[in-house]
Coordinates of C-alpha atoms in Angstrom, one line a residue:
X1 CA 277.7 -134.4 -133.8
X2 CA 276.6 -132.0 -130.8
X3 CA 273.5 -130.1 -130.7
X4 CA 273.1 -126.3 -131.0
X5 CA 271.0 -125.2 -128.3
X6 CA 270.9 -121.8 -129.2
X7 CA 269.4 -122.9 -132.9
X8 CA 266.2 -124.6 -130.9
X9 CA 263.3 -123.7 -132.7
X10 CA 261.2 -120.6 -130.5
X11 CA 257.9 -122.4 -129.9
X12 CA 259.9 -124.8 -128.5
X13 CA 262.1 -122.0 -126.3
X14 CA 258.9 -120.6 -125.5
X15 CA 257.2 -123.9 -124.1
X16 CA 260.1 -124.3 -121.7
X17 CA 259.9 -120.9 -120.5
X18 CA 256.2 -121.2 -119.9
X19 CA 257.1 -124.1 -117.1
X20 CA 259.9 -122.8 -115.1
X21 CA 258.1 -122.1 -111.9
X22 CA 260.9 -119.5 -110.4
X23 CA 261.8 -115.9 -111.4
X24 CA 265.8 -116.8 -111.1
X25 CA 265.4 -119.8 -113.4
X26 CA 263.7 -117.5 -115.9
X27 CA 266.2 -114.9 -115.8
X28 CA 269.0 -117.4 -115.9
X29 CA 267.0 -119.3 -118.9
X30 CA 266.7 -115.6 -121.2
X31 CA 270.7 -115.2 -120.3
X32 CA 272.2 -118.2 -122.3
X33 CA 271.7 -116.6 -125.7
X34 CA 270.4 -113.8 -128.1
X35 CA 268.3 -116.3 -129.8
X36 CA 266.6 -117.4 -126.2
X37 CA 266.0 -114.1 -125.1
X38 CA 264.3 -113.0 -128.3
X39 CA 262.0 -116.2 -128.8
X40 CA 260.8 -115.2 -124.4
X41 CA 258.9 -111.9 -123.4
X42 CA 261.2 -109.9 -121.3
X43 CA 258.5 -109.9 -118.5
X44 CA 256.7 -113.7 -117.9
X45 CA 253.0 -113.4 -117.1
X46 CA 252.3 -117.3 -116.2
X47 CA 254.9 -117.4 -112.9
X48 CA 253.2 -118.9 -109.2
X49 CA 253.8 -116.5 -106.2
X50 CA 257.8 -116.6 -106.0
X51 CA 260.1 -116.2 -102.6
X52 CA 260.2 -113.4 -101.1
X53 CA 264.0 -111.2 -101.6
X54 CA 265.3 -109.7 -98.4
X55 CA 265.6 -105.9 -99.1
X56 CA 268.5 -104.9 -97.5
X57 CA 269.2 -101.1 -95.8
X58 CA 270.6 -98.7 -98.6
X59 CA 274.5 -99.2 -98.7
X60 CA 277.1 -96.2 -99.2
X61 CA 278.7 -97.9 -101.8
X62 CA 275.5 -98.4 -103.9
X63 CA 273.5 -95.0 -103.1
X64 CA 271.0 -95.3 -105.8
X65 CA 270.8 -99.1 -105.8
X66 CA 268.9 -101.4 -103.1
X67 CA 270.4 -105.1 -102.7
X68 CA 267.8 -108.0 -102.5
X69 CA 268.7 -111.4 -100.7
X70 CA 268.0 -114.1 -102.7
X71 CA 267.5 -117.3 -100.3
X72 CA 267.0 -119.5 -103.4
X73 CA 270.4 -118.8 -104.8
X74 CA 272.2 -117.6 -101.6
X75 CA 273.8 -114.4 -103.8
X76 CA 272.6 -111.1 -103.3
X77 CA 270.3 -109.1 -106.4
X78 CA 270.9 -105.0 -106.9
X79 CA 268.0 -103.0 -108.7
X80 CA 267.9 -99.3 -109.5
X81 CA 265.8 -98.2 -106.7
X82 CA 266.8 -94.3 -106.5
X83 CA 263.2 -93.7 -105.0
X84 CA 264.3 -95.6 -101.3
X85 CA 267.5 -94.8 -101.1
X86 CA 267.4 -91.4 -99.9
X87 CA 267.4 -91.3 -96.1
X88 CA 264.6 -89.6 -95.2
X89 CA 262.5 -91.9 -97.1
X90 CA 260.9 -94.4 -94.9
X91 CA 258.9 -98.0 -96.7
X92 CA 255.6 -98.9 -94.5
X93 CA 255.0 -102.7 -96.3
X94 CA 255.7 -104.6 -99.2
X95 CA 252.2 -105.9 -100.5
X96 CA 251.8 -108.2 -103.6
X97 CA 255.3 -107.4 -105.1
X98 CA 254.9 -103.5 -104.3
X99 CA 256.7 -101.2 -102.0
X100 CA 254.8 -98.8 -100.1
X101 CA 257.6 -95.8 -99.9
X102 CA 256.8 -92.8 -97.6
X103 CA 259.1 -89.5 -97.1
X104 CA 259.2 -85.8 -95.4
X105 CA 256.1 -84.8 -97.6
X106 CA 252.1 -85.7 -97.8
X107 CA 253.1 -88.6 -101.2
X108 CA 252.4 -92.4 -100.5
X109 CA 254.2 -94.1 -103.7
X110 CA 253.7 -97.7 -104.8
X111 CA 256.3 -99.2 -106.5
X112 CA 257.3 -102.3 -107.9
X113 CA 261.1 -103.0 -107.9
X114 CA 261.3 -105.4 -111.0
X115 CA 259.4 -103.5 -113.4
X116 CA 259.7 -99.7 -112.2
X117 CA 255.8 -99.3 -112.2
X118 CA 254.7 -96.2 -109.8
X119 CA 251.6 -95.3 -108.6
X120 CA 250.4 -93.0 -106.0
X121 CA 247.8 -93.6 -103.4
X122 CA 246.2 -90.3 -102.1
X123 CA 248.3 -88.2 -100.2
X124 CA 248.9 -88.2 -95.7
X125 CA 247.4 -84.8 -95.6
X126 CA 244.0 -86.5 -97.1
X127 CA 243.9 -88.6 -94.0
X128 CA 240.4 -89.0 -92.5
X129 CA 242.3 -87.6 -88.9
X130 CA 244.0 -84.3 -90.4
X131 CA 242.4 -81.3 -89.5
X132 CA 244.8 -78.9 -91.6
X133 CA 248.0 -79.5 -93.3
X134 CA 250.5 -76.2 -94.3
X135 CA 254.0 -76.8 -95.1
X136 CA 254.9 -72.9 -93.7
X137 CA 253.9 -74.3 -89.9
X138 CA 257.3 -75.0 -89.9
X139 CA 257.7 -77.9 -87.4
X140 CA 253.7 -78.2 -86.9
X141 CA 252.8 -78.6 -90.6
X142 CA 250.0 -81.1 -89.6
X143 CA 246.7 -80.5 -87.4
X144 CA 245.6 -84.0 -86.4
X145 CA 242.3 -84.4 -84.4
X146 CA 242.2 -87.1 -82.0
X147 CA 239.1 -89.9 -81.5
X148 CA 238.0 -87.8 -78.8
X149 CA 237.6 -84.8 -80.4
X150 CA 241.0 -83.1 -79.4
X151 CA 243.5 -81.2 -82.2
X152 CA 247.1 -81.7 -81.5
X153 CA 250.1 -81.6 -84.1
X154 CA 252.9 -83.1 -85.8
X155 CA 255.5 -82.7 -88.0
X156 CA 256.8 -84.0 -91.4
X157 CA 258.5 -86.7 -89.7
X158 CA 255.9 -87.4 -86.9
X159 CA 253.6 -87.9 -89.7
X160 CA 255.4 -90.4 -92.0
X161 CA 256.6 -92.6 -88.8
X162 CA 252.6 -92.9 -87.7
X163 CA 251.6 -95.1 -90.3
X164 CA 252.5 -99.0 -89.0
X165 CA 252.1 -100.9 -92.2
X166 CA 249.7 -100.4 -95.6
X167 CA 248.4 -103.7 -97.2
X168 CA 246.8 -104.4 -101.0
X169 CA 244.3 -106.4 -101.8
X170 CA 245.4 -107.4 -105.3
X171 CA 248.2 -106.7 -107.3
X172 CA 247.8 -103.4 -109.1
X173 CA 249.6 -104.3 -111.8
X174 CA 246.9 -107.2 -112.8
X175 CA 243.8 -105.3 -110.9
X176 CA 243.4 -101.7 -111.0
X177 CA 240.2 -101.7 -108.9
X178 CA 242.3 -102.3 -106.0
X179 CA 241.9 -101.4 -102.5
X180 CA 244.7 -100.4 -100.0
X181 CA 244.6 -100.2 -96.1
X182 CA 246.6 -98.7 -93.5
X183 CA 247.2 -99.5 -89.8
X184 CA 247.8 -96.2 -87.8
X185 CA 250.4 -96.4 -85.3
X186 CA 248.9 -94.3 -82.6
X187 CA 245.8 -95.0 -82.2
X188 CA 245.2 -98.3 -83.5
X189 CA 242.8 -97.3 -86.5
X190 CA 241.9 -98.2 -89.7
X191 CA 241.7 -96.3 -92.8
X192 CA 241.2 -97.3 -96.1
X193 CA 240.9 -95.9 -99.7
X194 CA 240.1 -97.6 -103.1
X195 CA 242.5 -96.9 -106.3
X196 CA 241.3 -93.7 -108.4
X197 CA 239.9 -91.6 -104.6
X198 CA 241.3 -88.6 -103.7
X199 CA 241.0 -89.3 -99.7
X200 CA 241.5 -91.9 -97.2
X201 CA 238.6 -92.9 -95.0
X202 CA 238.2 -94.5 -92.0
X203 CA 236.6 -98.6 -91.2
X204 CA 233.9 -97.5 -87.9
X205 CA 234.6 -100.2 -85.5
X206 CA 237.8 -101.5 -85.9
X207 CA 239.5 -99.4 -84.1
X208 CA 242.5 -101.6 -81.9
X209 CA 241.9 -104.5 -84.7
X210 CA 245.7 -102.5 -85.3
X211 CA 248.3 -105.6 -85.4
X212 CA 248.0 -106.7 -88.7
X213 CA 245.6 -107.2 -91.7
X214 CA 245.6 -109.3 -94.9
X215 CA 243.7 -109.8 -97.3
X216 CA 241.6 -113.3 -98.2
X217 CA 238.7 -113.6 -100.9
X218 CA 237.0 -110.2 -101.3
X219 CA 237.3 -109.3 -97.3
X220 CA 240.0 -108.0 -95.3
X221 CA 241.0 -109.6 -91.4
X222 CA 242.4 -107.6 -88.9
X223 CA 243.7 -109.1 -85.8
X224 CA 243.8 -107.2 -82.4
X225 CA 246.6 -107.9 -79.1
X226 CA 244.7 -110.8 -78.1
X227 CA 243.6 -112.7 -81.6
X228 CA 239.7 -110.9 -82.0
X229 CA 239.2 -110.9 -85.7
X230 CA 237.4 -108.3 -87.2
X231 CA 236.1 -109.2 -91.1
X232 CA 235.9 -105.6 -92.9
X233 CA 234.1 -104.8 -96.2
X234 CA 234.8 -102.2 -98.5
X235 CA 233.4 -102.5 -101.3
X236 CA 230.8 -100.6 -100.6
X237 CA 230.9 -96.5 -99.9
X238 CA 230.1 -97.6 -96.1
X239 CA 232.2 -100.2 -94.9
X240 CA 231.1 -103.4 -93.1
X241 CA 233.0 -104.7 -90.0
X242 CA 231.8 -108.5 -88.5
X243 CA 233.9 -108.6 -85.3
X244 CA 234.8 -112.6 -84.3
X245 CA 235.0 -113.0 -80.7
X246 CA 237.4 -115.9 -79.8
X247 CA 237.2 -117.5 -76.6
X248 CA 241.0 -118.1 -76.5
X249 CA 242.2 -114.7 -75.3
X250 CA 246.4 -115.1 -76.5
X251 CA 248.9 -113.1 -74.6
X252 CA 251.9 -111.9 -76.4
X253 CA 254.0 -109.1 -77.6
X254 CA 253.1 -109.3 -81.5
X255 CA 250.2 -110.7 -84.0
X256 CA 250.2 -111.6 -87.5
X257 CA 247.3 -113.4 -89.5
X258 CA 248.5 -115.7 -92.2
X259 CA 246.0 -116.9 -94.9
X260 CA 247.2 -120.7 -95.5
X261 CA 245.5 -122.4 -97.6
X262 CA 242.2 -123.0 -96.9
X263 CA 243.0 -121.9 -93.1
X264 CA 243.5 -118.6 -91.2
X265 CA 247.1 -118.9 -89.2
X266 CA 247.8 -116.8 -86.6
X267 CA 251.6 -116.1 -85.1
X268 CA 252.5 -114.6 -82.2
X269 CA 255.4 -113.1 -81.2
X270 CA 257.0 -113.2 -78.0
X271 CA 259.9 -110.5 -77.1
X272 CA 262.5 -110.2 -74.4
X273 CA 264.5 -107.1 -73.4
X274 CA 268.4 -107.7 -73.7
X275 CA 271.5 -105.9 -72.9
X276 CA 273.7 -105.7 -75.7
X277 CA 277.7 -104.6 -75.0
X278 CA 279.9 -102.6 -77.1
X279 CA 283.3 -101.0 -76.0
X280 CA 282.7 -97.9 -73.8
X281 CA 278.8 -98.6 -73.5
X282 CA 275.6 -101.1 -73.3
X283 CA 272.5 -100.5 -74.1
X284 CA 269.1 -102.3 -74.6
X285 CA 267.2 -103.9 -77.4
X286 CA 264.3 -106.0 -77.7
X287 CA 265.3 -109.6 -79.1
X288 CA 262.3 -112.4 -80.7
X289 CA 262.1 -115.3 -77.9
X290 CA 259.6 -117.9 -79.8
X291 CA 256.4 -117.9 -81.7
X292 CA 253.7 -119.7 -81.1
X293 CA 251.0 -121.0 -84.2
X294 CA 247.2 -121.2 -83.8
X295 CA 244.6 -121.6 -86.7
X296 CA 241.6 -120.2 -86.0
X297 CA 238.8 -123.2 -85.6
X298 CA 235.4 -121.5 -86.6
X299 CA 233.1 -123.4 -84.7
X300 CA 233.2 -121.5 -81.3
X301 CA 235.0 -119.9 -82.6
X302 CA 238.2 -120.3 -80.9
X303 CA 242.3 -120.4 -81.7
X304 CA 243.4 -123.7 -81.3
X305 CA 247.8 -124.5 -81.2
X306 CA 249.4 -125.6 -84.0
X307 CA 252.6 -127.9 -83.2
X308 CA 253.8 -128.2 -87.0
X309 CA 253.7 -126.0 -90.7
X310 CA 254.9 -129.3 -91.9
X311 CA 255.8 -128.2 -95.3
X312 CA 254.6 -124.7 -95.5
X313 CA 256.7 -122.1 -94.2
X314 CA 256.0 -117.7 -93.4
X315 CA 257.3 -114.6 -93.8
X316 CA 256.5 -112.1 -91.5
X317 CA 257.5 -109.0 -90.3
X318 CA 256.3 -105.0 -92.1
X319 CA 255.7 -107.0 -95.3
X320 CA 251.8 -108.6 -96.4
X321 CA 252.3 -111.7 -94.5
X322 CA 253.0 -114.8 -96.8
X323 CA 253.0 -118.3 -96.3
X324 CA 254.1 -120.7 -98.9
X325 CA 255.4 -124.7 -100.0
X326 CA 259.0 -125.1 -98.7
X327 CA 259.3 -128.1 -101.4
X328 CA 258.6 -125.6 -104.4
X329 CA 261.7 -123.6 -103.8
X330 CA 265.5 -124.3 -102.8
X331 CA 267.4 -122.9 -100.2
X332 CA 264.7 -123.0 -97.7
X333 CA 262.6 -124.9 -94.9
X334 CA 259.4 -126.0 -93.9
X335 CA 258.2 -125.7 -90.8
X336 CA 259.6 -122.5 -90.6
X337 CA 259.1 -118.6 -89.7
X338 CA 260.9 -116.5 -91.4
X339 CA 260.9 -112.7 -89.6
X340 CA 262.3 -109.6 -89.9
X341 CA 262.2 -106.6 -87.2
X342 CA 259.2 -104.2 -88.0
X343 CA 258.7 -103.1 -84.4
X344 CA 262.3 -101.1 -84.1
X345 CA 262.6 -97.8 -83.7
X346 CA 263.4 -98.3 -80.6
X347 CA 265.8 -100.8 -81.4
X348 CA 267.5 -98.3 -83.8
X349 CA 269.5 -95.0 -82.6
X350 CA 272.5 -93.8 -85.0
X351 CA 275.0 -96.7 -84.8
X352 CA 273.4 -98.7 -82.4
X353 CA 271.5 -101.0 -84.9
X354 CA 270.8 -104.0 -84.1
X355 CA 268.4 -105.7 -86.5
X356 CA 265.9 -108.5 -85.0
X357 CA 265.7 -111.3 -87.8
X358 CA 266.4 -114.7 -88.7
X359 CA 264.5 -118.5 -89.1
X360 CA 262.3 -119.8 -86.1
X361 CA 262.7 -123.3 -86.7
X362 CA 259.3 -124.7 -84.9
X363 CA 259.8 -128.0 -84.0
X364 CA 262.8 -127.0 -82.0
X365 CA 261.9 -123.5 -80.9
X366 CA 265.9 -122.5 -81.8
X367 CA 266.2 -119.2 -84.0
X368 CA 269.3 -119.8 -87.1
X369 CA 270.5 -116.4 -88.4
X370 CA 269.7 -115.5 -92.3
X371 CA 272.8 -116.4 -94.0
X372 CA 272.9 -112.7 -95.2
X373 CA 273.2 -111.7 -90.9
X374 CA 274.9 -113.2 -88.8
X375 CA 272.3 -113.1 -85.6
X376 CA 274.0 -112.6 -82.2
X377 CA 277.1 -110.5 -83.6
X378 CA 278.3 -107.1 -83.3
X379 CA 277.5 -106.7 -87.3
X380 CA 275.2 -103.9 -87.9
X381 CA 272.9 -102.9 -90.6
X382 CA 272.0 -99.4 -91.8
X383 CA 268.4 -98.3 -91.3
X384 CA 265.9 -98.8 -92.7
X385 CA 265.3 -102.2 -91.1
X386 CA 265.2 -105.3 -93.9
X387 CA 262.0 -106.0 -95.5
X388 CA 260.6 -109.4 -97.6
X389 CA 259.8 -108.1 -100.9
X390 CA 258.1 -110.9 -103.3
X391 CA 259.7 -110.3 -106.5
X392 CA 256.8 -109.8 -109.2
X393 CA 257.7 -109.2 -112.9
X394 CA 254.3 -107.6 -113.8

């Protein structure tokens, strides 16, 4: 006589569902029944850090919809995501599960994909660097003023592109007192604001510490071109910044700091300048070479080359950088950088994207496309450029 799995008692259901480890599994595990889905909460609270999903450019078929790649499962994932899709919206980071979603007005929205949460961070026009902001300066609605002193302007548009990335310290859905910072594109500054303020305000002294930030037990890092760390605290109303001087000056085209484990990773990206050929014209794009891996040893301190991840692997690119256990998941590899294109406007112009991602395998120093782009092709992608969005229930 066979068993009737969907008759299982529900503390039983609900002990199974407390140890799956992955998102997917969960979702497949509340799809094999009415009885299994009512005995589980709709949203688990007890999951690790997942995988990141590949958000993909918004699709004419889909308008209102955003399709994630799934590595783990090789399929592709569509959520509801009405809020990116238009095209003058513009995301500037992914940050604990969160997109950071900008458009042609002053609003910086947070929102989570999975569970449709919002919030809003205070507005452009509260920037510590705007002088004025006044939507009937049609074309010069913002009055900026520079570090020397100097007011120039921009427009809608000017304004949304100058923000390089904003990062999170905590999830907002499990920390309310969280804080949020954002790398300006221009001129390499820092500003910062904490959940509930009304402004943004600048970090004195870490000005060029612009190429990427994380977060890492109560402090941010910020990296400059050439590895300098500075260690910045908010917490308070006046902001401390402890600038590490490394004696290994590193040379390359792109920084990111990767918290791993108990060390502080740092990967640098090296770009070459390519012709790419269509029928009736060329045209240039910048194309990833290699990366290089150094942890930062803090006696000295100094940046010392790393020649193996061994297990771990990283995501990098406009998202929070991320570095997780290749053997926790399927469908991917340690010893690994995973990396999207977050330097590209340049590298888009109408139809002549040409999206720079893929999987740096390090112990070879050969780049294999993402199964979901087929690297070295004529394929193109729409724009916004792809983005590594950790999926995060609550």
């Amino acid at each position: 006589m066979g068993v009737d799995w969907t008759k299982l008692p529900p503390e039983l259901l609900e002990s199974i569902s407390e140890n799956l480890k992955l998102y997917s599994d969960y979702l497949s595990f509340r799809a094999v029944c009415r009885g299994w889905r009512s005995s589980t909460p709709k949203t688990p609270s007890h999951l690790p850090p997942q995988l990141p999903w590949l958000m993909l450019p918004p699709s004419q078929s889909y308008q209102s919809h955003r399709a994630f790649y799934d590595l783990s499962t090789n399929k592709l994932r569509f959520l509801s995501l009405p809020e990116s899709s238009n095209p003058n919206k513009r995301h500037c980071g992914s940050s604990h599960g969160w997109l950071v979603v900008l458009d042609e007005s002053p609003s910086i929205l947070l929102l989570n994909p999975l569970s449709r949460a919002k919030l809003h961070l205070p507005s452009l026009s509260s920037f510590p660097n705007v002088h004025s902001f006044n939507y009937s300066h049609v074309g010069k609605e913002y009055s900026l003023r520079s570090p020397s002193g100097d007011l120039y302007t921009r427009n809608l548009r000017q304004m949304r592109d100058s923000i390089k990335k904003i990062v999170l310290s905590v999830n907002p859905s499990k920390e309310l007192r969280f804080v949020a910072i954002a790398i300006l594109n221009q001129t390499g500054e820092l500003v910062y604001c904490k959940n509930g303020d009304d402004s943004w305000r600048f970090i004195p002294g870490a000005q060029s510490y612009s190429e990427d930030v994380i977060y890492c037990e109560g402090l941010f890092y910020a990296v400059d071109k050439h590895g300098g760390i500075a260690i910045c605290d908010v917490h308070d109303d006046s902001p401390k910044v402890s600038i590490v001087q490394t004696r290994t000056q590193l040379d390359g085209d792109m920084q990111y700091l990767i918290n791993s484990g108990d060390e502080l990773l740092l990967i640098t990206r090296h770009l070459d300048l390519e012709f790419s050929f269509e029928p009736h014209q060329s045209y240039l794009v910048y194309r990833t070479k290699r990366f290089e891996v150094s942890r930062l040893v803090w006696s000295g301190p100094h940046w010392e080359r790393v020649k193996s991840l061994y297990d771990k692997m990283v995501f990098i690119g406009e998202n929070s950088s991320l570095s997780l256990s290749a053997s926790d998941f399927t469908g991917c590899m340690g010893n690994c950088i995973y990396f999207t294109d977050d330097y590209s406007e340049s590298n888009y112009d109408g139809s002549l994207g040409e999206h720079d991602i893929g999987i740096y395998k390090l112990w070879d120093g050969s780049i294999e496309p993402l199964p979901c782009y087929p690297r070295n092709s004529f394929f193109r992608m729409g724009w916004p450029t792809p983005l590594w969005v950790t999926p995060t229930p609550c």
